[in-house]
Tab-separated table of C-alpha atoms and ligand atoms in Angstrom:
chain	number	residue	atom	x	y	z
A	87	MET	CA	195.039	110.859	131.799
A	88	THR	CA	193.786	110.004	128.285
A	89	LEU	CA	190.574	108.028	128.008
A	90	SER	CA	190.211	105.809	124.931
A	91	ARG	CA	186.629	104.836	124.118
A	92	ILE	CA	186.223	101.243	122.941
A	93	ASP	CA	182.423	101.392	122.778
A	94	GLU	CA	179.574	103.230	124.492
A	95	THR	CA	179.874	101.125	127.658
A	96	PHE	CA	183.616	100.597	127.949
A	97	SER	CA	186.776	102.725	127.814
A	98	VAL	CA	190.393	102.196	128.804
A	99	SER	CA	193.239	104.395	129.924
A	100	GLY	CA	196.787	104.325	131.183
A	101	GLN	CA	197.527	104.817	134.876
A	102	ILE	CA	195.054	107.110	136.634
A	103	HIS	CA	195.527	109.114	139.852
A	104	GLU	CA	193.174	110.189	142.652
A	105	THR	CA	193.096	113.681	141.130
A	106	ASP	CA	191.543	112.223	137.950
A	107	ILE	CA	188.512	110.750	139.686
A	108	GLN	CA	186.315	113.851	139.390
A	109	ALA	CA	186.992	114.080	135.640
A	110	ILE	CA	186.182	110.360	135.316
A	111	LYS	CA	182.900	110.917	137.144
A	112	ASP	CA	182.132	113.979	135.021
A	113	ALA	CA	182.717	111.871	131.889
A	114	GLY	CA	179.854	109.640	133.071
A	115	PHE	CA	181.739	106.524	134.258
A	116	ARG	CA	180.047	104.542	137.021
A	117	ALA	CA	182.747	101.935	137.614
A	118	ILE	CA	186.538	101.545	137.404
A	119	ILE	CA	188.539	98.324	136.957
A	120	CYS	CA	192.201	98.347	137.916
A	121	ASN	CA	194.296	95.831	135.931
A	122	ARG	CA	197.700	97.024	137.124
A	123	PRO	CA	199.282	95.145	140.034
A	124	ASP	CA	200.228	97.384	142.960
A	125	GLY	CA	203.910	98.311	143.148
A	126	GLU	CA	204.646	97.917	139.433
A	127	GLY	CA	205.932	101.494	139.136
A	128	VAL	CA	207.446	103.857	141.684
A	129	ASP	CA	205.034	106.731	141.031
A	130	GLN	CA	201.956	104.525	140.939
A	131	PRO	CA	199.070	105.030	143.412
A	132	THR	CA	197.909	101.762	145.003
A	133	PHE	CA	194.507	100.314	144.156
A	134	ASN	CA	193.342	101.143	147.687
A	135	GLU	CA	194.086	104.827	147.155
A	136	ILE	CA	192.141	104.863	143.848
A	137	ASP	CA	189.369	102.798	145.422
A	138	LYS	CA	188.983	105.233	148.337
A	139	ALA	CA	188.781	108.288	146.065
A	140	ALA	CA	186.379	106.528	143.670
A	141	LYS	CA	184.043	105.337	146.442
A	142	LYS	CA	183.942	108.899	147.800
A	143	ALA	CA	182.777	110.038	144.347
A	144	GLY	CA	180.153	107.270	144.174
A	145	ILE	CA	182.034	105.161	141.613
A	146	GLU	CA	182.261	101.376	142.021
A	147	THR	CA	185.618	99.635	141.627
A	148	SER	CA	187.139	96.238	141.026
A	149	TYR	CA	190.733	94.988	141.206
A	150	LEU	CA	191.914	92.375	138.696
A	151	PRO	CA	195.718	92.741	138.608
A	152	ILE	CA	197.474	91.308	135.546
A	153	VAL	CA	201.224	90.896	135.125
A	154	SER	CA	202.248	92.548	131.844
A	155	GLY	CA	202.124	90.107	128.898
A	156	LYS	CA	200.420	87.379	130.958
A	157	VAL	CA	196.687	87.598	130.394
A	158	SER	CA	195.414	84.079	131.096
A	159	ASP	CA	192.147	82.549	129.886
A	160	GLU	CA	190.930	82.608	133.505
A	161	ASP	CA	191.739	86.346	133.723
A	162	ALA	CA	189.624	86.976	130.608
A	163	ALA	CA	186.716	84.976	132.055
A	164	ALA	CA	187.016	86.845	135.375
A	165	PHE	CA	187.055	90.177	133.507
A	166	ASP	CA	183.879	89.217	131.613
A	167	LYS	CA	182.169	88.397	134.926
A	168	ILE	CA	183.254	91.709	136.497
A	169	LEU	CA	182.082	93.658	133.438
A	170	ASN	CA	178.669	92.014	133.702
A	171	GLU	CA	178.377	92.832	137.412
A	172	LEU	CA	179.540	96.456	137.408
A	173	PRO	CA	177.269	99.322	136.368
A	174	GLY	CA	178.322	100.898	133.069
A	175	PRO	CA	179.923	102.768	131.533
A	176	VAL	CA	183.143	101.191	132.843
A	177	LEU	CA	186.704	102.514	132.681
A	178	ALA	CA	189.525	99.944	132.945
A	179	TYR	CA	193.134	100.918	133.333
A	180	CYS	CA	196.649	99.472	133.604
A	181	ARG	CA	199.979	101.138	132.763
A	182	THR	CA	199.126	101.950	129.119
A	183	GLY	CA	195.625	100.467	128.675
A	184	THR	CA	196.889	97.468	126.660
A	185	ARG	CA	196.227	94.818	129.314
A	186	SER	CA	192.710	96.179	129.879
A	187	THR	CA	192.047	96.212	126.133
A	188	THR	CA	193.379	92.659	125.789
A	189	LEU	CA	191.116	91.465	128.600
A	190	TRP	CA	188.129	93.162	126.992
A	191	SER	CA	188.941	91.682	123.546
A	192	LEU	CA	189.203	88.138	124.921
A	193	SER	CA	186.103	88.559	127.081
A	194	GLN	CA	184.120	89.730	124.034
A	195	ALA	CA	185.219	86.809	121.831
A	196	ILE	CA	182.003	84.922	122.530
A	197	HIS	CA	179.800	88.002	122.182
A	198	ARG	CA	181.136	89.779	119.059
A	199	SER	CA	182.796	89.031	115.721
A	200	LEU	CA	186.566	89.290	115.329
A	201	PRO	CA	186.350	92.256	112.896
A	202	ASP	CA	184.077	94.114	115.350
A	203	ILE	CA	186.586	93.607	118.172
A	204	LEU	CA	189.603	94.524	116.041
A	205	MET	CA	187.912	97.600	114.587
A	206	ALA	CA	186.812	98.889	118.001
A	207	THR	CA	190.216	98.406	119.603
A	208	LYS	CA	192.100	99.763	116.602
A	209	ALA	CA	189.963	102.921	116.607
A	210	ALA	CA	190.935	103.360	120.271
A	211	GLY	CA	194.624	103.036	119.349
A	212	TYR	CA	195.298	99.427	120.432
A	213	ASP	CA	196.541	96.672	118.102
A	214	MET	CA	195.188	93.274	119.173
A	215	ALA	CA	196.968	91.275	116.409
A	216	GLY	CA	198.833	89.309	119.074
A	217	VAL	CA	195.644	87.746	120.465
A	218	VAL	CA	193.765	87.169	117.201
A	219	ARG	CA	194.141	83.382	117.463
A	220	ARG	CA	192.735	83.405	120.974
A	221	ILE	CA	189.816	85.622	119.950
A	222	THR	CA	188.959	83.287	117.052
A	223	ASN	CA	189.089	80.445	119.575
A	224	GLY	CA	186.360	82.007	121.732
A	225	GLY	CA	188.835	83.865	123.953
A	226	LYS	CA	190.778	80.738	124.908
A	227	THR	CA	194.376	79.812	124.167
A	228	PRO	CA	194.386	77.323	121.250
A	229	THR	CA	195.813	73.947	122.088
A	230	GLU	CA	195.945	72.474	118.541
A	231	LYS	CA	198.983	73.017	116.342
A	232	GLY	CA	198.622	73.993	112.633
A	233	ASP	CA	196.942	71.075	110.947
A	234	PHE	CA	197.065	72.109	107.265
A	235	ASN	CA	200.008	72.929	105.029
A	236	PHE	CA	199.750	73.737	101.292
A	237	GLU	CA	201.856	75.303	98.567
A	238	ILE	CA	198.950	77.542	97.545
A	239	VAL	CA	196.067	78.642	99.725
A	240	ILE	CA	193.176	80.509	98.122
A	241	ALA	CA	190.781	82.368	100.421
A	242	GLY	CA	187.358	82.517	98.749
A	243	ALA	CA	185.840	80.187	96.153
A	244	GLY	CA	183.868	82.716	94.129
A	245	ALA	CA	184.559	83.476	90.464
A	246	GLY	CA	188.094	84.632	91.344
A	247	GLY	CA	189.054	81.724	93.615
A	248	ILE	CA	187.686	78.909	91.465
A	249	ALA	CA	189.106	80.376	88.238
A	250	THR	CA	192.532	80.859	89.804
A	251	ALA	CA	192.619	77.330	91.234
A	252	ALA	CA	191.545	75.805	87.892
A	253	SER	CA	194.084	77.830	85.950
A	254	LEU	CA	196.985	76.977	88.300
A	255	LYS	CA	196.071	73.294	88.360
A	256	ALA	CA	195.878	73.174	84.545
A	257	ARG	CA	199.392	74.635	84.273
A	258	LYS	CA	200.954	72.669	87.115
A	259	PRO	CA	198.894	69.569	87.998
A	260	ASP	CA	201.072	68.566	90.957
A	261	LEU	CA	200.580	71.861	92.843
A	262	GLU	CA	199.077	71.340	96.307
A	263	ILE	CA	196.227	73.821	96.408
A	264	ALA	CA	193.608	74.440	99.078
A	265	ILE	CA	190.563	76.696	98.693
A	266	VAL	CA	189.015	77.991	101.904
A	267	ASP	CA	185.335	78.984	101.709
A	268	PRO	CA	182.427	78.310	104.096
A	269	ALA	CA	179.683	78.661	101.460
A	270	ASP	CA	177.614	75.666	100.280
A	271	ILE	CA	176.529	77.450	97.123
A	272	HIS	CA	178.517	79.234	94.426
A	273	TYR	CA	176.630	81.949	92.542
A	274	TYR	CA	177.221	83.057	88.964
A	275	GLN	CA	176.535	86.690	89.777
A	276	PRO	CA	176.624	88.124	86.213
A	277	GLY	CA	173.601	85.871	85.579
A	278	TRP	CA	171.538	87.916	88.050
A	279	THR	CA	171.378	90.703	85.435
A	280	MET	CA	169.742	88.167	83.133
A	281	VAL	CA	167.344	87.081	85.891
A	282	GLY	CA	166.334	90.728	86.356
A	283	GLY	CA	165.873	90.943	82.575
A	284	GLY	CA	163.592	87.897	82.461
A	285	ILE	CA	166.099	85.796	80.478
A	286	PHE	CA	167.396	83.368	83.169
A	287	ARG	CA	165.670	81.776	86.124
A	288	ALA	CA	167.452	82.457	89.443
A	289	GLU	CA	168.130	78.725	89.953
A	290	GLN	CA	170.225	78.678	86.762
A	291	THR	CA	172.781	80.941	88.442
A	292	SER	CA	173.592	78.707	91.407
A	293	ARG	CA	175.622	75.508	91.741
A	294	THR	CA	176.688	73.509	94.763
A	295	MET	CA	180.181	74.598	95.753
A	296	GLY	CA	181.439	71.001	95.871
A	297	SER	CA	180.592	70.475	92.191
A	298	LEU	CA	182.811	73.401	91.114
A	299	ILE	CA	185.982	72.848	93.134
A	300	PRO	CA	188.530	71.692	90.511
A	301	ASN	CA	189.712	68.074	90.708
A	302	GLY	CA	192.746	67.648	92.916
A	303	VAL	CA	192.110	70.877	94.831
A	304	ARG	CA	191.334	70.497	98.553
A	305	TRP	CA	188.253	72.409	99.732
A	306	ILE	CA	188.463	73.522	103.369
A	307	LYS	CA	184.875	74.395	104.245
A	308	ALA	CA	185.488	77.151	106.768
A	309	ALA	CA	185.753	80.928	106.911
A	310	VAL	CA	189.093	82.697	107.100
A	311	ALA	CA	189.009	84.792	110.271
A	312	ALA	CA	192.450	86.401	110.171
A	313	PHE	CA	195.792	86.508	108.405
A	314	GLU	CA	199.293	86.119	109.807
A	315	PRO	CA	201.470	86.988	106.781
A	316	GLU	CA	204.611	86.996	108.918
A	317	ASN	CA	204.001	83.282	109.656
A	318	ASN	CA	202.628	82.434	106.176
A	319	ALA	CA	199.422	81.382	107.912
A	320	VAL	CA	195.697	82.030	107.775
A	321	ILE	CA	193.551	81.456	110.854
A	322	LEU	CA	190.148	79.881	110.333
A	323	ASP	CA	187.048	80.499	112.429
A	324	GLY	CA	187.468	78.158	115.383
A	325	CYS	CA	191.228	78.811	115.295
A	326	ARG	CA	192.517	76.084	112.970
A	327	VAL	CA	195.668	77.254	111.191
A	328	VAL	CA	196.422	76.787	107.483
A	329	LYS	CA	200.017	77.354	106.384
A	330	TYR	CA	201.021	78.233	102.830
A	331	LYS	CA	203.906	79.155	100.570
A	332	ARG	CA	201.711	81.496	98.494
A	333	LEU	CA	198.402	83.015	99.491
A	334	ILE	CA	195.728	84.305	97.095
A	335	VAL	CA	192.928	86.286	98.693
A	336	CYS	CA	189.614	86.652	96.829
A	337	PRO	CA	186.719	87.002	99.290
A	338	GLY	CA	184.653	89.304	97.061
A	339	ILE	CA	183.355	92.682	98.105
A	340	LYS	CA	180.886	93.569	100.875
A	341	LEU	CA	177.507	94.979	99.828
A	342	ASP	CA	176.827	97.795	102.284
A	343	TRP	CA	173.001	97.978	102.096
A	344	ASN	CA	172.794	99.767	105.465
A	345	LYS	CA	174.641	102.775	104.094
A	346	VAL	CA	171.391	103.966	102.482
A	347	ASP	CA	168.806	104.959	105.125
A	348	GLY	CA	165.613	102.950	104.905
A	349	LEU	CA	166.857	100.660	102.123
A	350	VAL	CA	167.007	97.398	104.073
A	351	ASP	CA	163.417	97.886	105.282
A	352	THR	CA	161.992	98.221	101.799
A	353	LEU	CA	164.126	95.972	99.580
A	354	GLY	CA	161.971	93.451	97.756
A	355	GLN	CA	158.766	95.470	98.229
A	356	ASN	CA	157.262	98.869	97.392
A	357	GLY	CA	158.887	98.746	93.951
A	358	VAL	CA	162.460	98.732	95.340
A	359	THR	CA	164.697	96.013	93.949
A	360	SER	CA	168.288	95.045	93.162
A	361	ASN	CA	169.952	92.568	90.830
A	362	TYR	CA	172.843	92.504	93.324
A	363	ARG	CA	171.020	89.843	95.356
A	364	TYR	CA	170.038	86.368	94.204
A	365	ASP	CA	166.682	86.508	95.959
A	366	LEU	CA	165.805	89.982	94.660
A	367	ALA	CA	166.709	89.699	90.956
A	368	PRO	CA	163.404	87.897	90.165
A	369	TYR	CA	161.547	90.843	91.771
A	370	THR	CA	163.236	93.197	89.254
A	371	TRP	CA	161.665	91.266	86.394
A	372	GLU	CA	158.313	91.124	88.218
A	373	LEU	CA	158.350	94.929	88.477
A	374	VAL	CA	159.471	95.427	84.876
A	375	GLU	CA	156.765	93.131	83.565
A	376	ALA	CA	154.061	94.853	85.611
A	377	MET	CA	155.081	98.416	84.793
A	378	GLN	CA	152.838	100.251	82.316
A	379	GLN	CA	153.713	103.836	83.148
A	380	GLY	CA	155.457	106.037	85.720
A	381	ARG	CA	159.032	106.677	86.798
A	382	ALA	CA	161.797	104.069	87.032
A	383	ILE	CA	165.032	105.108	88.756
A	384	PHE	CA	168.265	103.118	88.365
A	385	THR	CA	171.013	104.022	90.835
A	386	GLN	CA	174.790	103.631	90.902
A	387	PRO	CA	176.811	104.326	94.094
A	388	PRO	CA	180.333	105.742	94.338
A	389	MET	CA	183.146	103.409	93.214
A	390	PRO	CA	184.385	100.803	93.917
A	391	ILE	CA	181.621	98.453	92.814
A	392	LYS	CA	181.715	95.038	91.229
A	393	CYS	CA	180.711	95.213	87.603
A	394	ALA	CA	180.480	98.876	86.759
A	395	GLY	CA	178.090	97.864	83.974
A	396	ALA	CA	175.482	96.041	86.082
A	397	PRO	CA	173.511	99.131	87.221
A	398	GLN	CA	173.179	100.200	83.568
A	399	LYS	CA	172.482	96.719	82.265
A	400	ALA	CA	169.433	96.569	84.533
A	401	MET	CA	168.269	99.805	82.892
A	402	TYR	CA	168.913	98.710	79.292
A	403	LEU	CA	167.180	95.342	79.703
A	404	SER	CA	164.195	97.023	81.380
A	405	GLY	CA	164.076	99.649	78.600
A	406	ASP	CA	164.164	96.870	76.017
A	407	ALA	CA	161.259	95.040	77.679
A	408	TRP	CA	159.193	98.240	77.832
A	409	HIS	CA	160.090	99.048	74.202
A	410	ARG	CA	158.900	95.592	73.087
A	411	ARG	CA	155.627	96.031	74.959
A	412	SER	CA	155.189	99.541	73.482
A	413	VAL	CA	154.917	101.159	76.927
A	414	LEU	CA	158.329	102.855	76.835
A	415	LYS	CA	156.771	106.204	75.879
A	416	ASN	CA	154.861	106.171	79.198
A	417	ILE	CA	157.922	105.459	81.331
A	418	ASP	CA	160.270	108.111	82.636
A	419	ILE	CA	163.702	106.402	83.024
A	420	GLN	CA	166.235	108.149	85.268
A	421	PHE	CA	169.818	106.921	85.718
A	422	ASN	CA	171.161	108.447	88.948
A	423	ASN	CA	174.886	107.862	89.115
A	424	ALA	CA	177.087	109.044	92.000
A	425	GLY	CA	179.958	109.233	89.488
A	426	GLY	CA	180.545	111.862	86.854
A	427	VAL	CA	180.567	109.760	83.652
A	428	LEU	CA	178.422	107.041	82.068
A	429	PHE	CA	181.289	104.521	82.010
A	430	GLY	CA	184.903	104.738	83.188
A	431	VAL	CA	186.343	103.481	79.851
A	432	LYS	CA	185.505	106.256	77.469
A	433	ASP	CA	185.674	104.091	74.301
A	434	TYR	CA	182.528	102.285	75.472
A	435	VAL	CA	180.515	105.453	76.012
A	436	PRO	CA	179.341	106.164	72.400
A	437	ALA	CA	177.844	102.662	72.057
A	438	LEU	CA	176.124	102.960	75.437
A	439	MET	CA	174.785	106.410	74.557
A	440	LYS	CA	172.902	104.896	71.596
A	441	TYR	CA	170.837	102.872	74.073
A	442	VAL	CA	170.459	105.762	76.501
A	443	GLU	CA	168.943	107.701	73.595
A	444	LYS	CA	166.873	104.753	72.349
A	445	TYR	CA	165.217	104.361	75.773
A	446	ASN	CA	165.111	108.124	76.341
A	447	ALA	CA	166.861	107.704	79.712
A	448	LYS	CA	167.770	110.851	81.606
A	449	LEU	CA	171.369	110.767	82.923
A	450	ASN	CA	171.824	112.417	86.330
A	451	PHE	CA	175.506	112.418	87.279
A	452	SER	CA	176.870	113.150	90.789
A	453	HIS	CA	173.554	111.878	92.256
A	454	ASN	CA	174.271	109.606	95.231
A	455	LEU	CA	171.353	107.688	96.774
A	456	VAL	CA	171.330	108.332	100.538
A	457	ALA	CA	167.816	107.472	101.721
A	458	VAL	CA	164.613	105.824	100.610
A	459	ASP	CA	161.067	105.675	101.945
A	460	GLY	CA	159.541	102.655	100.230
A	461	PRO	CA	155.866	103.067	101.229
A	462	ALA	CA	155.965	106.770	100.242
A	463	LYS	CA	157.808	105.840	96.995
A	464	LYS	CA	160.365	108.594	97.583
A	465	ALA	CA	164.160	108.591	97.374
A	466	TRP	CA	166.750	111.181	98.341
A	467	PHE	CA	170.009	111.863	96.538
A	468	ASP	CA	172.995	113.977	97.533
A	469	VAL	CA	173.986	115.953	94.461
A	470	SER	CA	177.605	117.074	94.534
A	471	LYS	CA	178.902	119.312	91.807
A	472	PRO	CA	182.353	120.949	91.743
A	473	ASP	CA	182.610	124.198	93.731
A	474	THR	CA	179.023	123.961	95.021
A	475	PRO	CA	177.739	122.740	98.393
A	476	ILE	CA	176.120	119.285	98.385
A	477	GLU	CA	172.389	119.580	97.724
A	478	ARG	CA	169.886	116.925	98.863
A	479	ILE	CA	167.080	116.382	96.375
A	480	GLU	CA	163.914	114.283	96.596
A	481	MET	CA	162.623	112.147	93.744
A	482	GLU	CA	159.452	110.105	93.519
A	483	PHE	CA	159.493	106.714	91.841
A	484	ASP	CA	157.248	103.856	90.861
A	485	MET	CA	160.146	101.417	90.552
A	486	MET	CA	163.737	101.777	91.732
A	487	HIS	CA	166.663	99.442	90.960
A	488	VAL	CA	169.441	99.969	93.502
A	489	CYS	CA	173.097	99.086	93.123
A	490	PRO	CA	174.280	99.128	96.768
A	491	PRO	CA	177.359	100.932	98.124
A	492	GLN	CA	180.281	98.496	98.397
A	493	THR	CA	183.315	98.194	100.596
A	494	ALA	CA	186.076	95.761	101.592
A	495	PRO	CA	184.904	92.817	103.732
A	496	ASP	CA	185.337	93.525	107.463
A	497	PHE	CA	187.908	90.784	108.042
A	498	ILE	CA	190.086	92.217	105.249
A	499	ARG	CA	189.671	95.804	106.480
A	500	VAL	CA	191.077	94.936	109.906
A	501	SER	CA	193.779	92.577	108.620
A	502	PRO	CA	197.486	93.181	108.019
A	503	LEU	CA	196.815	92.664	104.271
A	504	GLN	CA	195.147	96.034	103.957
A	505	MET	CA	196.825	98.903	102.071
A	506	PRO	CA	199.416	100.110	101.176
A	507	LEU	CA	199.473	98.450	97.809
A	508	VAL	CA	202.492	98.160	95.590
A	509	GLY	CA	200.735	97.135	92.389
A	510	LEU	CA	197.203	97.526	91.135
A	511	THR	CA	195.816	95.925	87.989
A	512	LEU	CA	192.281	96.073	86.701
A	513	ILE	CA	191.614	93.037	84.600
A	514	ARG	CA	188.844	93.646	82.092
A	515	PRO	CA	186.255	92.567	81.191
A	516	HIS	CA	185.948	90.348	84.244
A	517	CYS	CA	185.633	93.180	86.749
A	518	VAL	CA	188.221	91.596	89.033
A	519	THR	CA	190.515	94.085	90.697
A	520	LYS	CA	193.841	92.500	91.554
A	521	ALA	CA	196.235	94.162	93.922
A	522	MET	CA	199.535	93.140	95.448
A	523	THR	CA	200.108	94.139	99.047
A	524	MET	CA	203.420	95.133	100.579
A	525	SER	CA	203.770	91.633	101.956
A	526	GLY	CA	203.602	90.180	98.446
A	527	HIS	CA	200.159	88.577	98.792
A	528	TRP	CA	197.599	88.873	96.039
A	529	VAL	CA	194.198	90.282	96.825
A	530	MET	CA	191.393	90.081	94.261
A	531	LEU	CA	188.241	92.103	94.902
L	79	FAD	C1	174.374	91.806	89.263
L	79	FAD	C2	175.812	91.566	88.892
L	79	FAD	C3	176.179	91.561	87.563
L	79	FAD	C4	177.487	91.340	87.208
L	79	FAD	N1	177.833	91.307	85.875
L	79	FAD	C5	179.088	91.017	85.502
L	79	FAD	C6	179.450	90.901	84.132
L	79	FAD	O1	178.612	91.026	83.259
L	79	FAD	N2	180.744	90.640	83.822
L	79	FAD	C7	181.684	90.478	84.795
L	79	FAD	O2	182.841	90.223	84.448
L	79	FAD	N3	181.375	90.604	86.101
L	79	FAD	C8	180.110	90.854	86.477
L	79	FAD	N4	179.780	90.942	87.801
L	79	FAD	C9	180.866	90.924	88.788
L	79	FAD	C10	181.350	89.516	89.109
L	79	FAD	O3	180.273	88.682	89.403
L	79	FAD	C11	182.269	89.647	90.307
L	79	FAD	O4	183.294	90.546	89.999
L	79	FAD	C12	182.862	88.330	90.678
L	79	FAD	O5	181.848	87.443	91.121
L	79	FAD	C13	183.893	88.549	91.773
L	79	FAD	O6	184.448	87.314	92.078
L	79	FAD	P1	185.153	87.079	93.479
L	79	FAD	O7	185.640	85.677	93.478
L	79	FAD	O8	186.123	88.184	93.722
L	79	FAD	O9	183.978	87.278	94.558
L	79	FAD	P2	182.671	86.432	94.739
L	79	FAD	O10	182.255	85.773	93.463
L	79	FAD	O11	181.709	87.351	95.394
L	79	FAD	O12	183.086	85.279	95.761
L	79	FAD	C14	183.620	85.553	97.025
L	79	FAD	C15	183.734	84.238	97.765
L	79	FAD	O13	184.482	84.453	98.961
L	79	FAD	C16	183.872	83.739	99.999
L	79	FAD	N5	184.229	84.350	101.274
L	79	FAD	C17	183.782	85.507	101.819
L	79	FAD	N6	184.319	85.686	103.022
L	79	FAD	C18	185.148	84.646	103.247
L	79	FAD	C19	185.978	84.268	104.333
L	79	FAD	N7	186.055	85.002	105.437
L	79	FAD	N8	186.680	83.126	104.236
L	79	FAD	C20	186.625	82.348	103.126
L	79	FAD	N9	185.833	82.647	102.073
L	79	FAD	C21	185.108	83.777	102.142
L	79	FAD	C22	182.382	83.816	99.697
L	79	FAD	O14	181.668	82.756	100.342
L	79	FAD	C23	182.369	83.680	98.185
L	79	FAD	O15	182.235	82.324	97.782
L	79	FAD	C24	178.480	91.132	88.207
L	79	FAD	C25	178.093	91.133	89.559
L	79	FAD	C26	176.778	91.327	89.893
L	79	FAD	C27	176.381	91.316	91.361
């Protein structure tokens, strides 16, 4: 018997036997659900036999037999009800665990996001791609057929999506293009550096999405939930289907603020700021303007990040403001970079170094921000140098500008578009990373 943990309250397994019950009890389970119909296999104990042994061990049971490949919407609803009634943690089993995992995935569709469900089941060794449409439809079998069909579908209407749509339309005006994006507002993110530097107002960096969608391009105002490259289809939240001949995927990158302990609790106060958020960039300038003396730390996480220059640009613009106000000599600027060089393209480094020297900034490479205590004005960095164990150091600050750790959006991470990649191009200076997946779809991050 192999138990596969889906989350802290639910696990699945293949067929169990009476002799497994003690181990199941010892593992802390308080209830068992059987999803395998009696008599499916010749060496299979009946539910009654399992039930008797479980009851003897003080474990509750429930029988919801499912014929292989035939999990109905009613079955999923019944499973949800049973899960709510039984004491946890619960172990569900069938022949291999797939039916139990499918039931759990469908039952959770109204409680959790699709990426959460797919990540949990994938980590347990079960691929739920076959029921993605039903999960996006709240656990129910969709009744509508695909209602959209375009030559080009672009997922994401940020800088990448809008620019690609405009460029394609300019070259080939009769192309049928759809852009899928749920956002009402489009942000010009490079402008946030200027907001943090006191040059732009935040409002100057936002436009309504509708005003930027190129003429003749259809805007589908919805989020892409999943991809079905084998059917040339994307599935939207709510389970509408959009078919395409070519798909371009540019949903941006996820800012992983929670990866730094204590950061979320203190962002926007206690001197902790970030130009990576529209609402926080004005706070950067507020801090810079108010600062007369003390220590200012600027952080950069491990790659990949969008705009490798933005963490430094915050530092240079702050240094410039302090220089103009003649307070620079009182300010200790520290640039704590998880990477090992000032900039990945070495030709740019000499020019940047002139400003590092001008503002007397101390460069601390291999310093990765891992925790912050805003009220105490302290931050912790893991310092990793070759051939030496990682050392955690503490630094005090008066102001800290944080560039957050970044990662692929959840719905991309669990999708069939993920690696392996066959081509990878970094287009400079626009900081757009373009990669072609095995299935021939373009992904821009
Ligand atoms: C502070 C800062 C400074 C920067 N400075 C520069 C600079 O000087 N020069 C430069 O070239 N670059 C700079 N950049 C980077 C640049 O802004 C980004 O690289 C660029 O915005 C990426 O464009 P994108 O379209 O890939 O993603 P984004 O612009 O982030 O857009 C992603 C879009 O996808 C949508 N989306 C997300 N999930 C879904 C979904 N499930 N379904 C459908 N749509 C979805 C979102 O709503 C969003 O509209 C900077 C970035 C920041 C934060």
